XYZ file of C-alpha atoms in Angstrom:
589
model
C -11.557 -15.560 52.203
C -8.751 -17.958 52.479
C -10.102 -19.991 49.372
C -10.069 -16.896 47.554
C -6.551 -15.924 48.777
C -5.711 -19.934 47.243
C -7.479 -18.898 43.953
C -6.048 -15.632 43.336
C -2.386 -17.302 44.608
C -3.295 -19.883 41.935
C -4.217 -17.302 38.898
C -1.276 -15.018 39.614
C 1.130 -18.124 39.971
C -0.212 -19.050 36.537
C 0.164 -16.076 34.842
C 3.846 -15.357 36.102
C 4.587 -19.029 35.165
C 3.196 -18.179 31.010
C 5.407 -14.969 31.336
C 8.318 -17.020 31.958
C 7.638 -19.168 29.401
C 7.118 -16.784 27.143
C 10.174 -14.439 27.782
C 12.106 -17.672 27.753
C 10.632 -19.586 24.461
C 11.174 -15.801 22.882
C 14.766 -15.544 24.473
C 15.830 -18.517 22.827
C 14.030 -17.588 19.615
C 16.430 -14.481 19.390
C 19.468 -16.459 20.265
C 18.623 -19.042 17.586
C 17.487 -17.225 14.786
C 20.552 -14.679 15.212
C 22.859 -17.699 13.781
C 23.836 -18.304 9.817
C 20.977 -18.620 7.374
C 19.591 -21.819 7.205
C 17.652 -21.756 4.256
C 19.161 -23.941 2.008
C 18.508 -24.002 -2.090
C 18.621 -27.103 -3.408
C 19.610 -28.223 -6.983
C 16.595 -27.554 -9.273
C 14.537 -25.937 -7.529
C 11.036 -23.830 -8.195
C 10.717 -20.990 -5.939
C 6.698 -20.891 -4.968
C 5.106 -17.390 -5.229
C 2.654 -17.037 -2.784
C 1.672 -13.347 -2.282
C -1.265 -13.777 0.496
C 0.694 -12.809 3.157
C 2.625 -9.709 0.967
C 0.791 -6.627 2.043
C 3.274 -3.708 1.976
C 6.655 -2.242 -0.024
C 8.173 -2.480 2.860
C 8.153 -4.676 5.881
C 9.092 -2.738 8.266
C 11.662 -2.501 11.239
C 10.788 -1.992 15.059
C 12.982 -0.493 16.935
C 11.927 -1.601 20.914
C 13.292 0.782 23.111
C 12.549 -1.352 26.559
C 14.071 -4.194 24.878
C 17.037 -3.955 23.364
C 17.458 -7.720 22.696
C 15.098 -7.702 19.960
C 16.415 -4.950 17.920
C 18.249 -4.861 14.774
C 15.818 -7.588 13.306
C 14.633 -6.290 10.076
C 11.578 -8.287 8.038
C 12.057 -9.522 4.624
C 8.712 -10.140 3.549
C 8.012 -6.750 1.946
C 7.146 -6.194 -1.998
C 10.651 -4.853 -2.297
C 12.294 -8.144 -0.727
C 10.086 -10.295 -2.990
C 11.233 -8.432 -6.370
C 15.177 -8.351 -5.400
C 15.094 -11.994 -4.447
C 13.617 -12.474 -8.034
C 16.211 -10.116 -9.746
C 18.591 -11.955 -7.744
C 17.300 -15.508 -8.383
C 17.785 -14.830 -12.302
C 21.149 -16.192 -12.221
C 21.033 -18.793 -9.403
C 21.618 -21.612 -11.037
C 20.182 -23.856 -8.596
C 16.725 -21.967 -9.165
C 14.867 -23.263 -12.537
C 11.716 -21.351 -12.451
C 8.884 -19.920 -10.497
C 5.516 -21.197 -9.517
C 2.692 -18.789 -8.683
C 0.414 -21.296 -7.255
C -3.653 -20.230 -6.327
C -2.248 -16.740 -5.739
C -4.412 -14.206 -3.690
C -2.873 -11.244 -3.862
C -3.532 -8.023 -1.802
C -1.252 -6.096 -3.495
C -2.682 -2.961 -5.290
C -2.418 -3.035 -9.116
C 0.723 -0.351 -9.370
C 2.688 -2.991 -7.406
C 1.195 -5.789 -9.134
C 3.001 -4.102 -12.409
C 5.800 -4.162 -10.962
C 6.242 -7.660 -9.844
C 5.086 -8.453 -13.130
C 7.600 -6.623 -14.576
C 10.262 -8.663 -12.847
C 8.651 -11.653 -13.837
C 8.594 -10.618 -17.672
C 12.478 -9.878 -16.895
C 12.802 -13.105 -14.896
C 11.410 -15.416 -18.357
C 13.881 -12.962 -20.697
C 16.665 -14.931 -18.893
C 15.320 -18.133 -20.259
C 13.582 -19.761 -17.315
C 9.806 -20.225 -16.747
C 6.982 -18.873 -14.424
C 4.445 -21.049 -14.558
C 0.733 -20.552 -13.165
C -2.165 -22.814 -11.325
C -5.479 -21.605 -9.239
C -8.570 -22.631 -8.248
C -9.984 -19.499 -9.662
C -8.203 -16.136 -10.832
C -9.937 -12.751 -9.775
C -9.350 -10.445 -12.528
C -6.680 -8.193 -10.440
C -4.703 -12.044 -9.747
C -5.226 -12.465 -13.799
C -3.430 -9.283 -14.588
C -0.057 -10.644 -12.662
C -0.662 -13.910 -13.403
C -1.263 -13.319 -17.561
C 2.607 -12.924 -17.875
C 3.229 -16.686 -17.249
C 4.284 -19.210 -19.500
C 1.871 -21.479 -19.348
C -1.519 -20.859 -17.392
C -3.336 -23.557 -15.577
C -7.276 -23.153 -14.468
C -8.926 -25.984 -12.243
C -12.072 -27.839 -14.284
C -14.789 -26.603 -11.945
C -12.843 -23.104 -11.279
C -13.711 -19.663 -12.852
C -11.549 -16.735 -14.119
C -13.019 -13.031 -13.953
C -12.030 -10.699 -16.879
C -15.001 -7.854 -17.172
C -13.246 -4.349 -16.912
C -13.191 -2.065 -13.637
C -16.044 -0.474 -11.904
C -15.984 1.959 -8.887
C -19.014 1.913 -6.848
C -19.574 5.223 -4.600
C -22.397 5.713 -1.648
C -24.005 8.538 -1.031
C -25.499 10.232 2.394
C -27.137 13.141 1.819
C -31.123 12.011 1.811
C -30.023 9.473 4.866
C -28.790 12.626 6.691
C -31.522 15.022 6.081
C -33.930 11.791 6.951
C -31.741 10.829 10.596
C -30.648 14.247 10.752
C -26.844 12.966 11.564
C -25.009 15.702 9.128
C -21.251 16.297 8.065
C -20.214 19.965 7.720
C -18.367 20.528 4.707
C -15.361 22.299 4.077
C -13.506 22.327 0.867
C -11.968 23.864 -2.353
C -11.269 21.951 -5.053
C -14.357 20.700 -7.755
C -13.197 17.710 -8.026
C -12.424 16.820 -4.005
C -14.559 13.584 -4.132
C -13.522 12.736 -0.498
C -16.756 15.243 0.654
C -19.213 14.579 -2.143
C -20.922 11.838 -0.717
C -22.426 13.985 2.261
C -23.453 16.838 -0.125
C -25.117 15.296 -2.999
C -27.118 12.176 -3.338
C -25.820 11.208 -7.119
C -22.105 11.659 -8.263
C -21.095 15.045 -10.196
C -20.176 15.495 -13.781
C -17.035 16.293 -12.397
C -16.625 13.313 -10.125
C -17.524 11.112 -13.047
C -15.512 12.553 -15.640
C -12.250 12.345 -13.353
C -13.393 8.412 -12.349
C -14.154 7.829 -16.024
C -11.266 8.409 -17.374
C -9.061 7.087 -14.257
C -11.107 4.202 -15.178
C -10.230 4.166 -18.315
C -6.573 4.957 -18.226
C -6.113 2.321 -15.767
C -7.728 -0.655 -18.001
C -5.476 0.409 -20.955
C -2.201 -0.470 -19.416
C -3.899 -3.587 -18.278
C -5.297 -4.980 -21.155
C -2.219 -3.416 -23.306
C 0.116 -6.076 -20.978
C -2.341 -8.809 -21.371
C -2.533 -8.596 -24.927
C 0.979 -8.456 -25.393
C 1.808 -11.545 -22.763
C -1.342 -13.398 -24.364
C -1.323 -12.428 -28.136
C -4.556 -11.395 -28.334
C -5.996 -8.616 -29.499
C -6.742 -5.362 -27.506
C -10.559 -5.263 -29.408
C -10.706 -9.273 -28.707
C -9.803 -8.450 -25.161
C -12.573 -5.904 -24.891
C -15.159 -7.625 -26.415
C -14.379 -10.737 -24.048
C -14.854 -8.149 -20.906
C -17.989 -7.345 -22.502
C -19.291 -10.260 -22.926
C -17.753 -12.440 -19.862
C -16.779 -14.526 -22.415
C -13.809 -15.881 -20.442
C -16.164 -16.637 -17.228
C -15.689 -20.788 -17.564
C -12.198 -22.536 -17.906
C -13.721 -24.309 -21.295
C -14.546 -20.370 -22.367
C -11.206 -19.036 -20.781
C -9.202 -21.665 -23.367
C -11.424 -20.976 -25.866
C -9.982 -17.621 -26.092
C -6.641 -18.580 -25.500
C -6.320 -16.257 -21.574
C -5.283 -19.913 -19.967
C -3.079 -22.617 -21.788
C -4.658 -25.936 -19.910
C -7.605 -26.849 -17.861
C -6.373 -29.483 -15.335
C -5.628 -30.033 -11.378
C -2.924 -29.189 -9.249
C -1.305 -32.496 -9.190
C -1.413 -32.067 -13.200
C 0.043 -29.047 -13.013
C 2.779 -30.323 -10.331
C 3.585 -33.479 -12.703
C 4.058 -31.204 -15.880
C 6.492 -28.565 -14.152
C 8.652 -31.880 -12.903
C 8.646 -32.408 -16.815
C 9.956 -29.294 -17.822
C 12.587 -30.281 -14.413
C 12.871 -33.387 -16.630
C 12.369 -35.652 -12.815
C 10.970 -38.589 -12.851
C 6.932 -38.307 -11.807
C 7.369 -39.728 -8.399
C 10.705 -37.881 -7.960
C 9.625 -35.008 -5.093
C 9.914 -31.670 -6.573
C 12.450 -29.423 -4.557
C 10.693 -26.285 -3.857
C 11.597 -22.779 -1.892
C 8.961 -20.041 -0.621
C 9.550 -16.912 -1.531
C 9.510 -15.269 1.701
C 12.653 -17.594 2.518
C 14.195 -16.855 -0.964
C 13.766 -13.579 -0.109
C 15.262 -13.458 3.809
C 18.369 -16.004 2.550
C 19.046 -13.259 -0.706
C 18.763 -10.197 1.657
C 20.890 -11.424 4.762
C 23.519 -13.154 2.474
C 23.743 -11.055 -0.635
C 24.919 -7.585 0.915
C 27.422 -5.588 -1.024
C 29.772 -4.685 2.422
C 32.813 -3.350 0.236
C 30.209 -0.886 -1.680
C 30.478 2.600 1.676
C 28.326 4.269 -0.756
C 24.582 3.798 0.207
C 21.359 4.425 -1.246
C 18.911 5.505 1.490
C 15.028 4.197 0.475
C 12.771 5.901 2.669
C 9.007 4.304 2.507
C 5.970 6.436 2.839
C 3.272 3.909 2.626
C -0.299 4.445 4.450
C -2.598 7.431 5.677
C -0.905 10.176 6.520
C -1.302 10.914 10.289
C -0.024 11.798 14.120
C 2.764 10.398 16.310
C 5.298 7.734 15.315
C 3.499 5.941 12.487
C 4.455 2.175 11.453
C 4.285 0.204 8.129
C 0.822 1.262 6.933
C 0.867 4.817 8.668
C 2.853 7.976 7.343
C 3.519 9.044 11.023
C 5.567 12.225 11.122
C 8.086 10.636 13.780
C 9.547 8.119 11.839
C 9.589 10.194 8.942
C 11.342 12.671 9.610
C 14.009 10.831 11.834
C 14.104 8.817 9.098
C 14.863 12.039 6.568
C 17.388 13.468 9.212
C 19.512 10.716 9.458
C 20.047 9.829 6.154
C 20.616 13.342 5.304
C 23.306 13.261 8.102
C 25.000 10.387 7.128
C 27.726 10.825 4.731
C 27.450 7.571 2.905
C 24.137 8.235 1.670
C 24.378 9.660 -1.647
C 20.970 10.087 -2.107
C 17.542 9.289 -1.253
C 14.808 7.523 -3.193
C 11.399 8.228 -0.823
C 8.743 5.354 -1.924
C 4.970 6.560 -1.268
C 2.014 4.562 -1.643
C -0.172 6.788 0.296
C -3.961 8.634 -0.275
C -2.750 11.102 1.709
C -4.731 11.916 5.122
C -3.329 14.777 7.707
C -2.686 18.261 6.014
C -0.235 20.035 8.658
C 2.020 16.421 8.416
C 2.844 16.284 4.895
C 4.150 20.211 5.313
C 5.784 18.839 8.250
C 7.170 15.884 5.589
C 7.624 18.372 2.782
C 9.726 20.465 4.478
C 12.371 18.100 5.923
C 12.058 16.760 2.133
C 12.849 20.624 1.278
C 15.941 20.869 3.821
C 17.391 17.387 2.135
C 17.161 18.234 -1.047
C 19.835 20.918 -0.324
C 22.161 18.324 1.138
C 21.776 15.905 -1.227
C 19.330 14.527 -4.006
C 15.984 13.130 -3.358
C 14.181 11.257 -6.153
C 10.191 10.289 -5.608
C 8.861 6.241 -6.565
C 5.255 6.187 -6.555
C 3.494 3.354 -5.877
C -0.321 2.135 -6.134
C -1.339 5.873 -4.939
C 0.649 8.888 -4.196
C -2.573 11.274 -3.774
C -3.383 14.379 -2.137
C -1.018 14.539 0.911
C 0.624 11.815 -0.814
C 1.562 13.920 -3.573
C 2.294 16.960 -1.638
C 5.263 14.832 0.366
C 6.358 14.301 -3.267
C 6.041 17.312 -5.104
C 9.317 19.059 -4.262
C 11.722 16.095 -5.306
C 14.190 16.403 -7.682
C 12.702 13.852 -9.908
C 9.631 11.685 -9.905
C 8.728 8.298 -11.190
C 5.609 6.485 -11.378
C 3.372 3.331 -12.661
C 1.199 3.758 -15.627
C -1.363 2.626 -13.053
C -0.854 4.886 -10.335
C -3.717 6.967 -8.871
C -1.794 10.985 -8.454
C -2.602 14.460 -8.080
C -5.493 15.131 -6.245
C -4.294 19.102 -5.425
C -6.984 19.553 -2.848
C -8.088 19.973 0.860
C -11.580 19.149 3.086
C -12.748 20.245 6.353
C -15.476 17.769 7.584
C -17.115 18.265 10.782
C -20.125 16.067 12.545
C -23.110 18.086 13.304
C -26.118 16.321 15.313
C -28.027 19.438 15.844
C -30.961 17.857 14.132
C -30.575 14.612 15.314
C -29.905 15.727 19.014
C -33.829 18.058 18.711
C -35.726 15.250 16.735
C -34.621 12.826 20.393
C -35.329 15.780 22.885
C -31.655 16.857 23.393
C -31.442 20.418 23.968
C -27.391 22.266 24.635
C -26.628 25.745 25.896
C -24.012 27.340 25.822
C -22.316 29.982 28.259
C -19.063 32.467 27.007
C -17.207 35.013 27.664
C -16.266 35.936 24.120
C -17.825 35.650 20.333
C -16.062 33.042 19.592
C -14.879 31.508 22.498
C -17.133 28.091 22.411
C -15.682 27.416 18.475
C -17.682 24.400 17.321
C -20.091 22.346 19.021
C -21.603 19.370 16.769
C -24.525 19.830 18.718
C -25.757 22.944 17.246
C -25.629 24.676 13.932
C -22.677 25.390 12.173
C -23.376 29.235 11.812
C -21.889 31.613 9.264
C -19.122 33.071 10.887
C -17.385 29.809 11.976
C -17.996 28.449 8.291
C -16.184 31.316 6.688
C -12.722 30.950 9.370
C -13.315 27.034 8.035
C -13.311 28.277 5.074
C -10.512 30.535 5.183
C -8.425 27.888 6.868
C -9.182 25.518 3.751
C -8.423 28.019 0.982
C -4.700 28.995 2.496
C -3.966 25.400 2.473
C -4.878 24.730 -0.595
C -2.941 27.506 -1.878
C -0.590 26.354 0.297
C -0.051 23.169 -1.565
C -0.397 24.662 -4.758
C 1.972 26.571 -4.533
C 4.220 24.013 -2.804
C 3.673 21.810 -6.245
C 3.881 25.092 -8.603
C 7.715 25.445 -7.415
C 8.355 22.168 -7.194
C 7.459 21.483 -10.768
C 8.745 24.588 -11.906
C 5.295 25.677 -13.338
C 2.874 28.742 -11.996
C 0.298 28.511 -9.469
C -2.347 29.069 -12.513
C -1.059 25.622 -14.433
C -1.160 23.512 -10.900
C -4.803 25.427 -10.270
C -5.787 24.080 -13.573
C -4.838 20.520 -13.102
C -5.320 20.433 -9.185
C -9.031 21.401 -7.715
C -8.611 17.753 -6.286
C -8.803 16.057 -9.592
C -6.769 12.585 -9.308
C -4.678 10.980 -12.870
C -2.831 8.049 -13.992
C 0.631 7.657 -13.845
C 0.660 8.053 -17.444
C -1.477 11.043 -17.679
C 0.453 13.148 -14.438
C 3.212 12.311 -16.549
C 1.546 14.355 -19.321
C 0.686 17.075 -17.734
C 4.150 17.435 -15.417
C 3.054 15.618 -12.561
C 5.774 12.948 -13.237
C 8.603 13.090 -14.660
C 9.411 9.487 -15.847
C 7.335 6.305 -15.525
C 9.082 3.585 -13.986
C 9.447 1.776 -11.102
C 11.571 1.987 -7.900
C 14.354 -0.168 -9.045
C 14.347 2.933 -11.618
C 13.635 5.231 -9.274
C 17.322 3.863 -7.297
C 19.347 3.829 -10.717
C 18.588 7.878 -11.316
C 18.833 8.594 -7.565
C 22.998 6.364 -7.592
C 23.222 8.541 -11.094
C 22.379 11.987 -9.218
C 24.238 10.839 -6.399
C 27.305 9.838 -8.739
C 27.709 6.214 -7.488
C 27.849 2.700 -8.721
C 29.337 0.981 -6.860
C 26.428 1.513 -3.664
C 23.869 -0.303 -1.355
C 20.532 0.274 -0.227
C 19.677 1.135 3.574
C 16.185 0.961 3.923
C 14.172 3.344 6.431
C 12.345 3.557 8.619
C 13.061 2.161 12.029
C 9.943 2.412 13.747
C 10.397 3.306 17.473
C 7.893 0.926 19.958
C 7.600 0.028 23.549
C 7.670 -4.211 24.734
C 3.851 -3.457 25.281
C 3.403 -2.901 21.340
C 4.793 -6.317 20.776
C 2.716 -8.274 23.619
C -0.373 -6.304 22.038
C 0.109 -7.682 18.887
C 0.847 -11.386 19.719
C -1.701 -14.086 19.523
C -1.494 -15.034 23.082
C -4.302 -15.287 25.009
C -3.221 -12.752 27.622
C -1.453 -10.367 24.926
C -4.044 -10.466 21.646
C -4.198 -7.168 19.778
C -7.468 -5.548 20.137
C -7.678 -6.083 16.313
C -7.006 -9.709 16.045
C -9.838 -9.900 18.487
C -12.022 -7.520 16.324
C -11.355 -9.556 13.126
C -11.806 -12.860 13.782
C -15.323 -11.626 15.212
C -16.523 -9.546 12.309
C -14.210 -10.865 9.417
C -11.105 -9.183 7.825
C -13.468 -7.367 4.974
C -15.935 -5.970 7.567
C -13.266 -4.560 9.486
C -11.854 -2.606 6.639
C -15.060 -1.115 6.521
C -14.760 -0.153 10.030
C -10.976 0.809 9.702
C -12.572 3.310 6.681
C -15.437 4.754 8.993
C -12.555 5.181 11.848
C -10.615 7.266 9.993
C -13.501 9.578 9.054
C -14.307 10.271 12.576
C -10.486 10.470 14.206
C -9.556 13.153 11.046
C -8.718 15.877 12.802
C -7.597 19.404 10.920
C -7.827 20.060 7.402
C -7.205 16.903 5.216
C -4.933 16.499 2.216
C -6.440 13.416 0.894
C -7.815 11.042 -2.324
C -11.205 11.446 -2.112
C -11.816 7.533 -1.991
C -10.661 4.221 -2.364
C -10.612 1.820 -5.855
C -10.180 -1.661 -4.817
C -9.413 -2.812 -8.374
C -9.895 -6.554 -8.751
């Protein structure tokens, strides 16, 4: 017993020793990194794009309520921070050009236009962006096209071939296992549900993806071709053929300027830098570009403040954080910049499929009590669908990309039923009541008739619910939304055409029209939201051996793709309610 007293002694002495370490290492961390800038530019320099680590708009900024110390940090490695820094870099005269060097981008291809819109603007001001990889996906390609010069390895590869979206369907696997979904829905076109019902996709569902599909590779190859000079027919036919699929092929047709390696491509930007070969070539990430513009380039003597709220994730419960819509944060978020009189007006950024029905009312309707304070304007991002669009639809004005995936007027029910499952392996339930209706839905028997048609009914005021929610918004009749709605999803560029939109643009437009509405010009942007955690959410997400996140674990066992796919299967099961959104995902590469 007493060695066992020594171990345990030992163990807990251990662990209260890494603690201390650890609250000290991190004290001194805040102490530190709360002192001047120390990012330092250097004369010529080439700011290096790397967009691996660029996931979201926004950032983010926790709020720890235990821990006051580490509050007030905010993170400058959004979208948003990356495109300002680049606005802002235009007339640094210490920065020469950009390099977007083997970029892997996770961005979606609504933000990818508008990076490369700032990089189009960024060359207009007469410096370069110039571009190396080992091999360009066709999504990378698309950003990466609007470079001076583009640079392919000899043994790499470059993928131009059009998009595709690949759907799976359940229905013969759940009449053959006998696990079922219940379905619940109005709306033709609500994709989100097909899958379980039919086992081949509708000539609805293809129609809508068609010419989503369709619209999408227009604005694509319409850039390309004008960044290239080629031909939008040439451009097609090399899609069609792969005829780009080799760097000797890819310079053949003129979609890369040189085939060569990195240290080529190095030695030729010191060139342009006229530096000697072995001269070292001064060089700044972007993420510190980015956190040295946005902590030393704020407007104080502008009191006048544009408040850009981000709405970027599934929609869902509880407090929410950079890649959920939670309706905490939200609407705190909405009430306080309504409240504060500096704010002139809001600009809400979503990039959202939507997800929970009763929390975009929730959203809408703290939307609908600022709008009578002051003006709202709406930026959409990759996808403001379904409950995404329905947080939007009562702003006074609403931009989006081309490229982004809107509309989807629609709602689901979905609801597990192993009633077939549970008799084929022996499982019997019973059930005792004191009322009809008292038991509601079990999943182990039969959805019967009468609880289908409350479903039902529950579905259809929703949906006319949000109809009607987008008919007054955009001042049009609940027939004209019903027509365009039924859960069908558009381009930016077609919403726009059937009043979805009102402008197409991107946020920095979005903030001009908001300052405008809000008559100011002289402003500066607060950014929300402040996302309100406990110390324990920080020590969960930590790499430390006694403080890894449940998900760092889970990834670097199954791989960051697989666990996507288990994210995507973990939101099916937790939806809870009726659900306002996209019927599925388009990873676009």
């Amino acid at each position: 017993m007493k060695f066992l007293g020594n171990v345990l002694a030992t163990i807990v002495g251990l662990f209260v020793f890494i603690m201390i370490c650890f609250f000290g290492l991190l004290l001194i961390g805040v102490l530190f990194s709360s002192g001047e800038d120390k990012v330092q530019i250097k004369k010529n320099s080439v700011i290096e794009l790397d967009l691996s680590k660029i996931n979201y708009d926004y950032a983010g900024k926790t709020i720890y309520k235990d821990m006051e110390i580490l509050n007030g940090r905010d993170q400058h490695n959004g979208l948003s921070d990356v495109i300002k820094a680049i606005e802002y870099s235009k007339t640094d005269d210490d920065i020469k050009g950009i390099s977007i060097l083997n970029d892997n981008s996770n961005l979606g291809m609504a933000q990818s236009k508008a990076l490369r819109d700032e990089l189009e603007s960024f060359k207009k001001s007469g410096k370069f962006v110039f571009s190396y990889a080992d091999a360009y996906s066709q999504k990378d390609y698309y950003l990466n096209s609007v470079a001076n010069a583009i640079y392919l390895k000899p043994i790499g590869e470059l993928e131009f071939k059009g998009l595709a979206a690949e759907i799976m369907f359940f229905k013969d696997f759940e009449e053959k296992s006998g696990l079922k979904m219940e379905i619940i829905r109005h709306g033709k076109y609500k994709s989100a549900v097909e899958p379980f019902l039919e086992n081949k996709m509708s000539d609805a569902n293809r129609e809508q993806t068609t010419e989503l599909l369709n619209s999408i590779w227009s604005t694509v190859v319409s850039e390309v071709s004008k960044s290239r000079k080629i031909s939008v027919e040439r451009l097609n036919q090399i899609a069609d053929g792969l005829l780009a699929r080799t760097p000797e092929m890819a310079k053949a047709e003129k979609l890369i300027d040189k085939i060569a390696y990195e240290d080529v491509y190095r030695d030729d930007i010191k060139k342009i830098l006229k530096i000697d070969k072995d001269d070292k070539l001064e060089s700044v990430k972007i993420e510190d570009y980015a956190e040295k513009v946005a902590t030393s380039n704020i407007n104080f003597d502008a009191s006048d403040k544009i408040a850009v709220i981000y709405a970027q994730g599934e929609i869902g419960n509880g407090e929410g954080d950079v890649n959920v819509i939670g309706e905490g944060s939200m609407r705190r978020s909405l009430q306080e910049a309504r409240k504060d009189k500096d704010v002139k007006a809001i600009v809400l950024r979503v990039d959202s499929p939507g997800g929970n029905a009763l929390t975009s009312e929730l959203i809408w309707r703290e939307i609908e009590l600022t709008k009578k304070v002051k003006p709202v304007v709406v930026s959409m991002g990759n996808y403001a669908a379904s409950g995404g669009y329905y947080i939007a639809c009562n702003a006074n004005k609403i931009y989006a990309e081309n490229n982004t995936i809107t509309g989807s007027i629609g709602v689901f029910g979905m609801l597990p039923n192993f009633a077939v499952a549970a008799t084929k392996l022996g499982l019997n339930t019973e059930q005792i009541k004191t009322h009809q209706n008292a038991a509601a839905y079990s999943p182990f028997k039969p959805l019967d008739d009468k609880y289908r048609a409350f479903a039902q009914e529950g579905v259809e005021k929703i949906y006319n619910t949000f109809v009607s929610r987008v008919a007054v918004g955009r001042k049009m009749t609940f027939e004209q939304v019903d027509a365009i709605g039924q859960g069908r999803v558009w381009s930016g560029q077609d919403a726009l055409k059937i009043g979805l939109v009102d402008k197409i643009g991107g946020m920095y437009d979005a903030i001009s029209e908001a300052a405008q509405m809000g008559k100011t010009k002289n402003f500066r942007v607060k950014n929300y939201p402040e996302y309100e955690k406990d110390f324990g959410d920080l020590l969960g997400s930590l790499g430390l051996p006694f403080a890894k996140s449940k998900t760092n674990i889970i990834i670097e066992e199954i791989g960051a793709e697989n666990y996507k796919i288990l994210q995507h299967i973990k939101q099916l099961t937790n939806q809870k309610g009726v659900q306002a959104r996209i019927g599925y995902e388009i990873n676009i590469k």
